[in-house]
Amino acid sequence: MAELAGLSKGAAYEIREIVPKVVDELAIKVSTLPEAIFRKAGHPARAFLAGDLEFLTAAREVTDLLFGTACWDFAERPDVELDSFGDITLFNEWVYTVDNGFEDDGWYFFKSRSDAEACFRAVAAALTNSA
């Protein structure tokens, strides 16, 4: 890796010294953190839409990625222009109620489980179309 960065092979380097030079040398486009999180969330979304991942499993993976990071704190986020993300916070709360055994109280968020799945399907479609 040091050679790719144009550095001497025999010397010791910190990874933070080498990686930017390698990225520059190879002309690699590095995504911003929100873009990378959004793209990664597209993987379980795609699997759900293809029928390879069950609804709640995919929902947990997507919401864990989107809400378990600082993604929502960034000024520029890929989801901002997407109408389907209008209810993502409610959806995240619904997943929390289900995971903690309070699905019967989830009516506050969605009228039924199928309403929640419809919301997630729209989010999953948006994630796969823009990722």
mmCIF file of N, CA, C and O in Angstrom, residues 1 6 12 16 19 30 35 39 41 45-46 48 59-60 70 101 104 108-110 117 120 126-127:
data_model
loop_
_atom_site.group_PDB
_atom_site.id
_atom_site.type_symbol
_atom_site.label_atom_id
_atom_site.label_comp_id
_atom_site.label_asym_id
_atom_site.label_seq_id
_atom_site.Cartn_x
_atom_site.Cartn_y
_atom_site.Cartn_z
ATOM 1 N N MET A 1 0.822 -1.176 0.000
ATOM 2 C CA MET A 1 0.000 0.000 0.000
ATOM 3 C C MET A 1 0.879 1.256 0.000
ATOM 4 O O MET A 1 0.526 2.242 -0.627
ATOM 5 N N GLY A 6 3.062 6.115 -3.216
ATOM 6 C CA GLY A 6 4.291 6.776 -3.646
ATOM 7 C C GLY A 6 5.284 6.956 -2.518
ATOM 8 O O GLY A 6 6.142 7.839 -2.558
ATOM 9 N N ALA A 12 7.780 2.742 8.157
ATOM 10 C CA ALA A 12 6.489 2.552 8.825
ATOM 11 C C ALA A 12 5.649 3.812 8.657
ATOM 12 O O ALA A 12 6.156 4.923 8.779
ATOM 13 N N ARG A 16 -3.590 6.586 8.284
ATOM 14 C CA ARG A 16 -4.193 7.871 7.907
ATOM 15 C C ARG A 16 -3.273 8.695 7.007
ATOM 16 O O ARG A 16 -3.704 9.618 6.359
ATOM 17 N N VAL A 19 -3.720 6.221 3.244
ATOM 18 C CA VAL A 19 -5.004 6.109 2.547
ATOM 19 C C VAL A 19 -5.319 7.329 1.681
ATOM 20 O O VAL A 19 -5.665 7.174 0.504
ATOM 21 N N VAL A 30 -14.504 9.230 -3.138
ATOM 22 C CA VAL A 30 -14.925 8.784 -1.818
ATOM 23 C C VAL A 30 -16.244 9.476 -1.473
ATOM 24 O O VAL A 30 -16.342 10.699 -1.517
ATOM 25 N N GLU A 35 -23.897 9.716 2.333
ATOM 26 C CA GLU A 35 -24.083 8.963 1.087
ATOM 27 C C GLU A 35 -23.736 7.488 1.279
ATOM 28 O O GLU A 35 -24.434 6.608 0.783
ATOM 29 N N ARG A 39 -26.300 4.416 0.913
ATOM 30 C CA ARG A 39 -26.027 3.329 -0.030
ATOM 31 C C ARG A 39 -26.041 1.985 0.676
ATOM 32 O O ARG A 39 -26.598 1.009 0.177
ATOM 33 N N ALA A 41 -27.662 1.216 3.370
ATOM 34 C CA ALA A 41 -29.057 0.908 3.721
ATOM 35 C C ALA A 41 -29.809 0.358 2.512
ATOM 36 O O ALA A 41 -30.815 -0.342 2.663
ATOM 37 N N ALA A 45 -32.665 -3.091 1.815
ATOM 38 C CA ALA A 45 -33.874 -2.639 1.111
ATOM 39 C C ALA A 45 -34.048 -3.418 -0.189
ATOM 40 O O ALA A 45 -35.148 -3.888 -0.505
ATOM 41 N N ARG A 46 -32.969 -3.571 -0.934
ATOM 42 C CA ARG A 46 -32.999 -4.324 -2.190
ATOM 43 C C ARG A 46 -33.367 -5.786 -1.933
ATOM 44 O O ARG A 46 -34.172 -6.367 -2.666
ATOM 45 N N PHE A 48 -35.104 -6.971 0.565
ATOM 46 C CA PHE A 48 -36.526 -7.020 0.929
ATOM 47 C C PHE A 48 -37.403 -6.974 -0.321
ATOM 48 O O PHE A 48 -38.317 -7.771 -0.480
ATOM 49 N N ALA A 59 -36.330 -3.989 7.803
ATOM 50 C CA ALA A 59 -36.675 -2.717 8.457
ATOM 51 C C ALA A 59 -35.704 -2.399 9.586
ATOM 52 O O ALA A 59 -35.252 -1.264 9.730
ATOM 53 N N ARG A 60 -35.385 -3.403 10.390
ATOM 54 C CA ARG A 60 -34.426 -3.197 11.489
ATOM 55 C C ARG A 60 -33.059 -2.788 10.952
ATOM 56 O O ARG A 60 -32.414 -1.888 11.483
ATOM 57 N N ALA A 70 -24.842 9.145 12.887
ATOM 58 C CA ALA A 70 -25.084 10.586 12.958
ATOM 59 C C ALA A 70 -25.663 11.108 11.641
ATOM 60 O O ALA A 70 -25.692 12.303 11.409
ATOM 61 N N GLY A 101 -42.239 -5.436 22.170
ATOM 62 C CA GLY A 101 -43.472 -6.117 22.547
ATOM 63 C C GLY A 101 -44.684 -5.220 22.693
ATOM 64 O O GLY A 101 -45.659 -5.599 23.342
ATOM 65 N N ASP A 104 -49.209 -3.649 19.761
ATOM 66 C CA ASP A 104 -50.601 -3.219 19.882
ATOM 67 C C ASP A 104 -50.704 -1.714 20.106
ATOM 68 O O ASP A 104 -51.741 -1.108 19.825
ATOM 69 N N TYR A 108 -50.592 4.171 16.977
ATOM 70 C CA TYR A 108 -50.287 5.601 16.966
ATOM 71 C C TYR A 108 -49.490 5.977 15.718
ATOM 72 O O TYR A 108 -49.631 7.059 15.184
ATOM 73 N N PHE A 109 -48.666 5.048 15.275
ATOM 74 C CA PHE A 109 -47.796 5.295 14.131
ATOM 75 C C PHE A 109 -48.436 4.860 12.821
ATOM 76 O O PHE A 109 -48.396 5.574 11.829
ATOM 77 N N PHE A 110 -48.996 3.659 12.807
ATOM 78 C CA PHE A 110 -49.634 3.106 11.615
ATOM 79 C C PHE A 110 -50.890 2.359 12.046
ATOM 80 O O PHE A 110 -50.925 1.776 13.120
ATOM 81 N N GLU A 117 -45.699 -1.797 6.584
ATOM 82 C CA GLU A 117 -44.949 -2.434 5.501
ATOM 83 C C GLU A 117 -45.036 -1.608 4.218
ATOM 84 O O GLU A 117 -44.056 -1.483 3.479
ATOM 85 N N PHE A 120 -42.595 1.147 4.558
ATOM 86 C CA PHE A 120 -41.233 0.660 4.373
ATOM 87 C C PHE A 120 -40.961 0.326 2.918
ATOM 88 O O PHE A 120 -39.869 0.571 2.412
ATOM 89 N N ALA A 126 -37.172 3.918 -2.626
ATOM 90 C CA ALA A 126 -36.377 5.151 -2.738
ATOM 91 C C ALA A 126 -34.897 4.854 -2.514
ATOM 92 O O ALA A 126 -34.038 5.389 -3.217
ATOM 93 N N LEU A 127 -34.605 4.008 -1.547
ATOM 94 C CA LEU A 127 -33.200 3.660 -1.277
ATOM 95 C C LEU A 127 -32.561 2.946 -2.459
ATOM 96 O O LEU A 127 -31.406 3.206 -2.788
#
